[in-house]
Coordinates of C-alpha atoms and ligand atoms in Angstrom, one line a residue:
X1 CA 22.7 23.3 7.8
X2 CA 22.1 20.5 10.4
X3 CA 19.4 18.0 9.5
X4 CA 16.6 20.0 10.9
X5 CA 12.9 19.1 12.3
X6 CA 9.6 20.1 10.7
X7 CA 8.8 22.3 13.5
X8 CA 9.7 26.4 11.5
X9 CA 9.2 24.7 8.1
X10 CA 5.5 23.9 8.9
X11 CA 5.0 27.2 10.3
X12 CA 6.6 29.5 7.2
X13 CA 4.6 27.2 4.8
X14 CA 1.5 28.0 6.6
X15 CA 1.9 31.6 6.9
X16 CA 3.3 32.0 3.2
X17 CA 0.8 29.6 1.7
X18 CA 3.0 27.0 0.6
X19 CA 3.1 23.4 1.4
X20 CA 6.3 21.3 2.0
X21 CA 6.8 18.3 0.0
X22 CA 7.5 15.0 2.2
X23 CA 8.9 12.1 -0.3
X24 CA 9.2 8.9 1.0
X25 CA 13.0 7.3 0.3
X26 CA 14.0 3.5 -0.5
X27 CA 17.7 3.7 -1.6
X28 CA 20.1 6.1 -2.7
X29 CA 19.5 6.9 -6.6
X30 CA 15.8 7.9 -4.9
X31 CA 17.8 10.1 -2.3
X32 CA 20.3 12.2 -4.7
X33 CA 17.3 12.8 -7.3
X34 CA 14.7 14.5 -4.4
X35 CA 17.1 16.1 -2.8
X36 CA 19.2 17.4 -6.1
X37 CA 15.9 18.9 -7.3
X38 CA 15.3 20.4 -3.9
X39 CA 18.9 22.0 -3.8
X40 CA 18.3 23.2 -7.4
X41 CA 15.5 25.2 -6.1
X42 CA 16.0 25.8 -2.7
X43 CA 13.3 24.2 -1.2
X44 CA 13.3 22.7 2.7
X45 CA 12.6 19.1 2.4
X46 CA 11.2 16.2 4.5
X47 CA 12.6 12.4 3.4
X48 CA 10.5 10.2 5.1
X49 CA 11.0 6.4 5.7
X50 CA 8.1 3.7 6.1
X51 CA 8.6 0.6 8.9
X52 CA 9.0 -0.8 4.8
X53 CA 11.7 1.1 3.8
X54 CA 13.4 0.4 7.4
X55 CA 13.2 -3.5 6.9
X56 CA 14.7 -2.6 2.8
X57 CA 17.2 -0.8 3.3
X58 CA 18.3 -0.6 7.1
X59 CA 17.6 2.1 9.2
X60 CA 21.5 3.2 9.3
X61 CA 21.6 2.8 5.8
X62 CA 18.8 5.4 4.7
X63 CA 20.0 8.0 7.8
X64 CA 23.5 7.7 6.7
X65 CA 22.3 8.2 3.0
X66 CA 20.5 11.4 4.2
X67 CA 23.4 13.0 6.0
X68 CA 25.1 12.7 2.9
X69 CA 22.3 14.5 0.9
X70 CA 22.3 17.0 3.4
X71 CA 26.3 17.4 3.1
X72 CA 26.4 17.7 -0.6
X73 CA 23.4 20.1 -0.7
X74 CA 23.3 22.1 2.3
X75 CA 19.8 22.3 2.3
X76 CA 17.3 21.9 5.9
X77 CA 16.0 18.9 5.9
X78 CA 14.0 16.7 8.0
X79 CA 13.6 13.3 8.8
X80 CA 10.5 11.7 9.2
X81 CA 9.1 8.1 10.0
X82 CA 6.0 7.6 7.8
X83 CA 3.3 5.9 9.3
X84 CA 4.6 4.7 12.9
X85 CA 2.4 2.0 13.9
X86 CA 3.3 1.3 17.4
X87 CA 5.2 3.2 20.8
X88 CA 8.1 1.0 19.8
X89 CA 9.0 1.7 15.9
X90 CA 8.6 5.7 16.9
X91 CA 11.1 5.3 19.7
X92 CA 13.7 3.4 17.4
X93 CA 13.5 6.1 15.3
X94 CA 13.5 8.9 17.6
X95 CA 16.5 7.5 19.2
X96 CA 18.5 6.4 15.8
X97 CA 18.6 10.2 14.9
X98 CA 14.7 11.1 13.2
X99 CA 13.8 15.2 13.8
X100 CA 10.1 14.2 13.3
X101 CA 8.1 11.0 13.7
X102 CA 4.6 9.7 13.2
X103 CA 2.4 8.1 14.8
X104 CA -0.6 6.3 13.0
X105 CA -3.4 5.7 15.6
X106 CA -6.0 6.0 12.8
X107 CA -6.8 2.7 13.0
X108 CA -7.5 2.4 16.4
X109 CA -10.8 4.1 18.8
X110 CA -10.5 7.7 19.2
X111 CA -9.3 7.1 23.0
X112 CA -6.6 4.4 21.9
X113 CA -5.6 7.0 18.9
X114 CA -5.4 9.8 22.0
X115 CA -3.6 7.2 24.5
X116 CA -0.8 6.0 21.8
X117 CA -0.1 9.7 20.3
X118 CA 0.0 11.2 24.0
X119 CA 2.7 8.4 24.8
X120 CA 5.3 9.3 21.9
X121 CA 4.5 13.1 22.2
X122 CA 5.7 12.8 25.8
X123 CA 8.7 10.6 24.7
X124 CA 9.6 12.9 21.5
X125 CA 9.1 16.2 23.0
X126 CA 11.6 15.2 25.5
X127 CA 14.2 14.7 23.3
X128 CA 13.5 17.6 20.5
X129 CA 11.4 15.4 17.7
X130 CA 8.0 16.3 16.8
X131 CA 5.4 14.7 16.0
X132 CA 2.5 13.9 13.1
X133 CA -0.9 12.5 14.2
X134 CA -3.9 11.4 12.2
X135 CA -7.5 11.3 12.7
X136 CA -9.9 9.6 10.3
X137 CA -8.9 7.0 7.6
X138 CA -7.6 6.9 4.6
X139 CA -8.6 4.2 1.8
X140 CA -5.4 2.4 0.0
X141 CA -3.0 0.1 1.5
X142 CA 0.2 0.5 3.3
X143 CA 2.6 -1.6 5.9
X144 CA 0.3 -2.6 8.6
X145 CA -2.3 -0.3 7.8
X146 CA -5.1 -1.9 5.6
X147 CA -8.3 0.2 5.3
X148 CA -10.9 -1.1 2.5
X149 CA -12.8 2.0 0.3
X150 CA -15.7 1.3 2.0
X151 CA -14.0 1.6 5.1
X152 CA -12.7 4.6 5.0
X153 CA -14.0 7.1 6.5
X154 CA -13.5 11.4 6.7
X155 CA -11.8 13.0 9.7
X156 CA -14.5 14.6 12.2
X157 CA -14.0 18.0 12.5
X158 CA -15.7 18.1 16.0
X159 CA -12.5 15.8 16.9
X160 CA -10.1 18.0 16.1
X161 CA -9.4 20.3 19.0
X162 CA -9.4 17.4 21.5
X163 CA -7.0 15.2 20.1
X164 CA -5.0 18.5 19.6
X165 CA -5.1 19.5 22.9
X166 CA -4.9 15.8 24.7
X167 CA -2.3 14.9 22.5
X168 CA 0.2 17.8 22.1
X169 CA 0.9 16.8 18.3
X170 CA 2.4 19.2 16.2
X171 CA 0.9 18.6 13.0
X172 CA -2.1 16.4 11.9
X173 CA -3.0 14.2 9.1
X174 CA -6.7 14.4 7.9
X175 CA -9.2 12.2 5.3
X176 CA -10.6 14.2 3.0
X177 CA -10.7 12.1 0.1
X178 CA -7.4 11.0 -0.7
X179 CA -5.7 7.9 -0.9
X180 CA -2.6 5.7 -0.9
X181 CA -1.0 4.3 -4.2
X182 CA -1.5 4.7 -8.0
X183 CA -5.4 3.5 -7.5
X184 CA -7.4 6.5 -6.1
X185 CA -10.3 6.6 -8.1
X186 CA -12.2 4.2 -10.1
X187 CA -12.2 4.4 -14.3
X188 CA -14.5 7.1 -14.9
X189 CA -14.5 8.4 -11.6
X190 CA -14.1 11.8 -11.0
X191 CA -11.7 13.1 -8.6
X192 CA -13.2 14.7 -5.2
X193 CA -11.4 16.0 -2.1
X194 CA -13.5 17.3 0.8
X195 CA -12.2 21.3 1.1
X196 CA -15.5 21.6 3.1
X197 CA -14.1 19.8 6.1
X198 CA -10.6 20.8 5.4
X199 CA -12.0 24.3 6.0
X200 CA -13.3 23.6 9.2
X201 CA -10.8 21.9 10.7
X202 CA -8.9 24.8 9.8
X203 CA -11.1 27.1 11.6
X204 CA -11.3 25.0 14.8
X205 CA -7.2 25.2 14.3
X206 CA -6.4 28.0 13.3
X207 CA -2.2 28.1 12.6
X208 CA -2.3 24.3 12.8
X209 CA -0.3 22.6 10.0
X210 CA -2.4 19.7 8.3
X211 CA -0.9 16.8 6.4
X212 CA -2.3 15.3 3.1
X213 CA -1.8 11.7 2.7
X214 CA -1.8 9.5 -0.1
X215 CA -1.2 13.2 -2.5
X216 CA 0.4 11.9 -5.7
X217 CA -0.9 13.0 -8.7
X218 CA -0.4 9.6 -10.6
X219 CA 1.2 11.7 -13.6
X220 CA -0.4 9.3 -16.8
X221 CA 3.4 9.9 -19.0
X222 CA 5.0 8.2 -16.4
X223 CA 2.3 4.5 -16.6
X224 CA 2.0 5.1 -20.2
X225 CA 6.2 5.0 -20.6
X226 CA 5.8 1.8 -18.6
X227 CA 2.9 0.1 -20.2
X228 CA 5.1 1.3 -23.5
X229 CA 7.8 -0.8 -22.4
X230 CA 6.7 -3.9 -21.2
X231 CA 4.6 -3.2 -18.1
X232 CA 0.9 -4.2 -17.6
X233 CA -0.7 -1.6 -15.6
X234 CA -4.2 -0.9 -15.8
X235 CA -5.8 2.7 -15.8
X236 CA -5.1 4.8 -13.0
X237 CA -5.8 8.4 -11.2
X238 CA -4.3 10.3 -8.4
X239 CA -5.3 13.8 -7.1
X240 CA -5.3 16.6 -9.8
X241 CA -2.6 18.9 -9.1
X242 CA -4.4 22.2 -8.9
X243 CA -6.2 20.2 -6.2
X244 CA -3.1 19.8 -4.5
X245 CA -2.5 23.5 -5.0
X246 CA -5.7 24.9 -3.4
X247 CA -4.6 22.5 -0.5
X248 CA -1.3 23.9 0.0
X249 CA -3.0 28.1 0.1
X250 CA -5.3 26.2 2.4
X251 CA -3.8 24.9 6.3
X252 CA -1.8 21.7 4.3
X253 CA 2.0 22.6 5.1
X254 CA 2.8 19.2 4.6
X255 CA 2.1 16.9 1.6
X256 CA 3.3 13.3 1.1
X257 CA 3.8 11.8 -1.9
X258 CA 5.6 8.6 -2.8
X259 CA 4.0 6.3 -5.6
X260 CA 4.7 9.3 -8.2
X261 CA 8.4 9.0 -6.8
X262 CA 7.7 4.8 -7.8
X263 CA 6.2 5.6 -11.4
X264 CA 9.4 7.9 -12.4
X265 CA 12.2 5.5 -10.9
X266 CA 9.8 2.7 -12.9
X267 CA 9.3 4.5 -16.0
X268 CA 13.3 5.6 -16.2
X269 CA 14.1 2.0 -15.4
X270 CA 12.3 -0.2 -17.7
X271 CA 12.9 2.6 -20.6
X272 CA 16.4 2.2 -20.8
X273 CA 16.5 -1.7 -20.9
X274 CA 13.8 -1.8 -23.4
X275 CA 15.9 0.6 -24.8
X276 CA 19.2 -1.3 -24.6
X277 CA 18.3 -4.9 -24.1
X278 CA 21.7 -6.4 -23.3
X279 CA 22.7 -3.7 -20.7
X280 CA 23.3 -4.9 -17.4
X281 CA 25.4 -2.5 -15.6
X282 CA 23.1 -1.4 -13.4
X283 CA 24.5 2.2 -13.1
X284 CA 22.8 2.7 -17.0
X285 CA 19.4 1.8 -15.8
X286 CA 19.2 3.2 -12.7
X287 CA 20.8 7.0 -13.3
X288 CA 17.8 7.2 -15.7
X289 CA 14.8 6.2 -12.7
X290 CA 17.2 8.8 -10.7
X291 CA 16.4 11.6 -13.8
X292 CA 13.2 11.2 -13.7
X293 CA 13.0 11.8 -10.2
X294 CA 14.8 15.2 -10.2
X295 CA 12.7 16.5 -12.8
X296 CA 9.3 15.1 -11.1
X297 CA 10.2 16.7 -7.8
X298 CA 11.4 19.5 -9.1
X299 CA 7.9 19.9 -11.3
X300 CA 6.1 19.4 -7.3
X301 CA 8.2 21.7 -5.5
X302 CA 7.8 24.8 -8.1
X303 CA 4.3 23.9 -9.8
X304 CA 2.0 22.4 -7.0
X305 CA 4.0 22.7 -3.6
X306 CA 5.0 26.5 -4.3
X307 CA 7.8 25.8 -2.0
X308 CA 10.9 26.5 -3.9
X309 CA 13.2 30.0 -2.7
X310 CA 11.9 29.4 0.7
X311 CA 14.7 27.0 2.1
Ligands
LIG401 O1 1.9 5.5 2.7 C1 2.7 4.6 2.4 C2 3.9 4.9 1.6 O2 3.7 4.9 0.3 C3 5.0 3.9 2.0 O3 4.8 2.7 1.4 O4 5.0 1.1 3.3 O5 5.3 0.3 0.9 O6 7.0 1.7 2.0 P1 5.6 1.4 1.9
LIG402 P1 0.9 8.3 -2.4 O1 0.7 6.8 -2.5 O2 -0.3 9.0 -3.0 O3 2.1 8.7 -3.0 O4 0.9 8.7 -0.8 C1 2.1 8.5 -0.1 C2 1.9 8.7 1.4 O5 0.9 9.2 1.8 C3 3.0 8.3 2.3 O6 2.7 8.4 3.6
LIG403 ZN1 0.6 8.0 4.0

């Protein structure tokens, strides 16, 4: 099985239901344990790689890493640039071997947004890569992409059809109350996604895949192991995970989700040196981050994705 784009996965999740789990990837202990759990229960997979990752680890690096994944497991997976800020990043990655980029025009005017995504859609398309776009903004910081709470702002469902249509994007990434990081909601807070506008996009698209954003669940074992073991963090909340669930029967084929991925490597991590303080072969503290990944995907992909037996 070649790495593959997004392109029939997308369309069997929406017809069955399901959503795809996209996981962003830093190094190789973060590779093995998504894509292990993936293999263990056959589900397709999207790795995605942020302009941050790119600058960590090396472009050749992470794509080389991924080939190998795909090698050992023989599983369809696709490659994906998270968050593509510019014409530029996209076509570096287009051209070093990506099946499916995006671009993030959310930032910009709804004509600029239009004017960017139409440009790598064009160059993409041409060469077999497809494409993610977003409308509306989500709160939470990323590379290059700083959006305030008060800021942010829901996706327009009268927007919807135009930006589909003027840009020829094949999936699209909405606000509807989600966010990035481990900080979604305030102490106390209680957790709220719009499925009102979801709905209606839906309707104005129907068959369109839409992409959730900013989706971890911020599981609470994984920062109390931390804060058990010398960390310091304070009280935080992600998106329930029957949320995600009603999402994924709903149009989301696609849902990302990396600072989950970033609690369990941190969680395995500083447990085993608190656990043996005068280890340092890395191989002993890392293999355990890498456990805790395969058994947190594989808890996504059956229990809130719905995605595993349908690689
Ligand atoms: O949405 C952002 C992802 O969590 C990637 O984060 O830009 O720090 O790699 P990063
Ligand atoms: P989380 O920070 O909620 O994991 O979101 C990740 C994401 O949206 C990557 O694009
Ligand atoms: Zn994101």
């Amino acid at each position: 099985m070649p790495i593959v784009t997004s392109k029939e996965m997308l369309k069997k999740a929406y017809e069955g239901g399901y959503a795809v789990g996209a996981f962003n990837v830093n190094n190789m202990e973060i590779i093995q344990g998504i894509t292990e759990a993936a293999a263990e229960v056959r589900a397709p997979l999207i790795l995605q790689v942020s302009a941050g990752a790119r600058k960590y680890a090396k472009h050749v690096y992470l794509m080389k890493l991924i080939e190998a994944a795909e090698a050992d497991t023989g599983l369809p997976i696709c490659v994906h640039l998270d968050h593509g800020e510019n014409f530029e990043v996209c076509k570096s990655c287009i051209d070093g071997g990506f099946t499916s980029v995006m671009i993030d025009g959310s930032k910009h005017s709804f004509e600029e947004n239009i004017r960017i995504t139409a440009e790598v859609v064009k160059y993409a398309h041409d060469r077999g890569v497809v494409v993610e776009g977003e409308l509306g903004q989500l709160a939470g910081i990323e590379d290059d992409v700083n959006v305030s709470a008060e800021e942010a702002h829901f996706t327009r469902p009268d927007q919807v059809e135009e930006f589909v249509a003027r840009t020829g994007v094949d999936s699209l990434a909405i606000a509807i109350g989600t966010s990035h990081g481990a900080y979604k909601f305030k102490p106390g807070q209680k957790p709220m996604l719009r499925f009102d506008i979801l709905e209606e996009i839906s309707r104005r698209l129907p068959g369109f895949p839409i992409v959730l954003h900013g989706a971890s669940s911020v599981i609470p074992e994984y920062v109390q192991t931390i804060n058990e073991n010398g960390g310091n963090m304070p009280d935080a909340i992600g998106i329930p995970e029957d949320m995600l669930r009603q999402a994924a029967r709903m149009a989301v084929c696609k849902i990302n989700i990396d600072s989950d991925l970033r609690l369990a490597m941190t969680a395995g991590v500083r447990e085993a040196l608190v656990k043996s303080p005068a280890e340092f072969d890395p191989r002993k503290y890392l293999a355990p981050g890498r456990d805790n990944i395969r058994a947190l995907v594989k808890h996504k992909l059956v229990s809130v994705l719905g995605c595993d037996g349908k690689a």
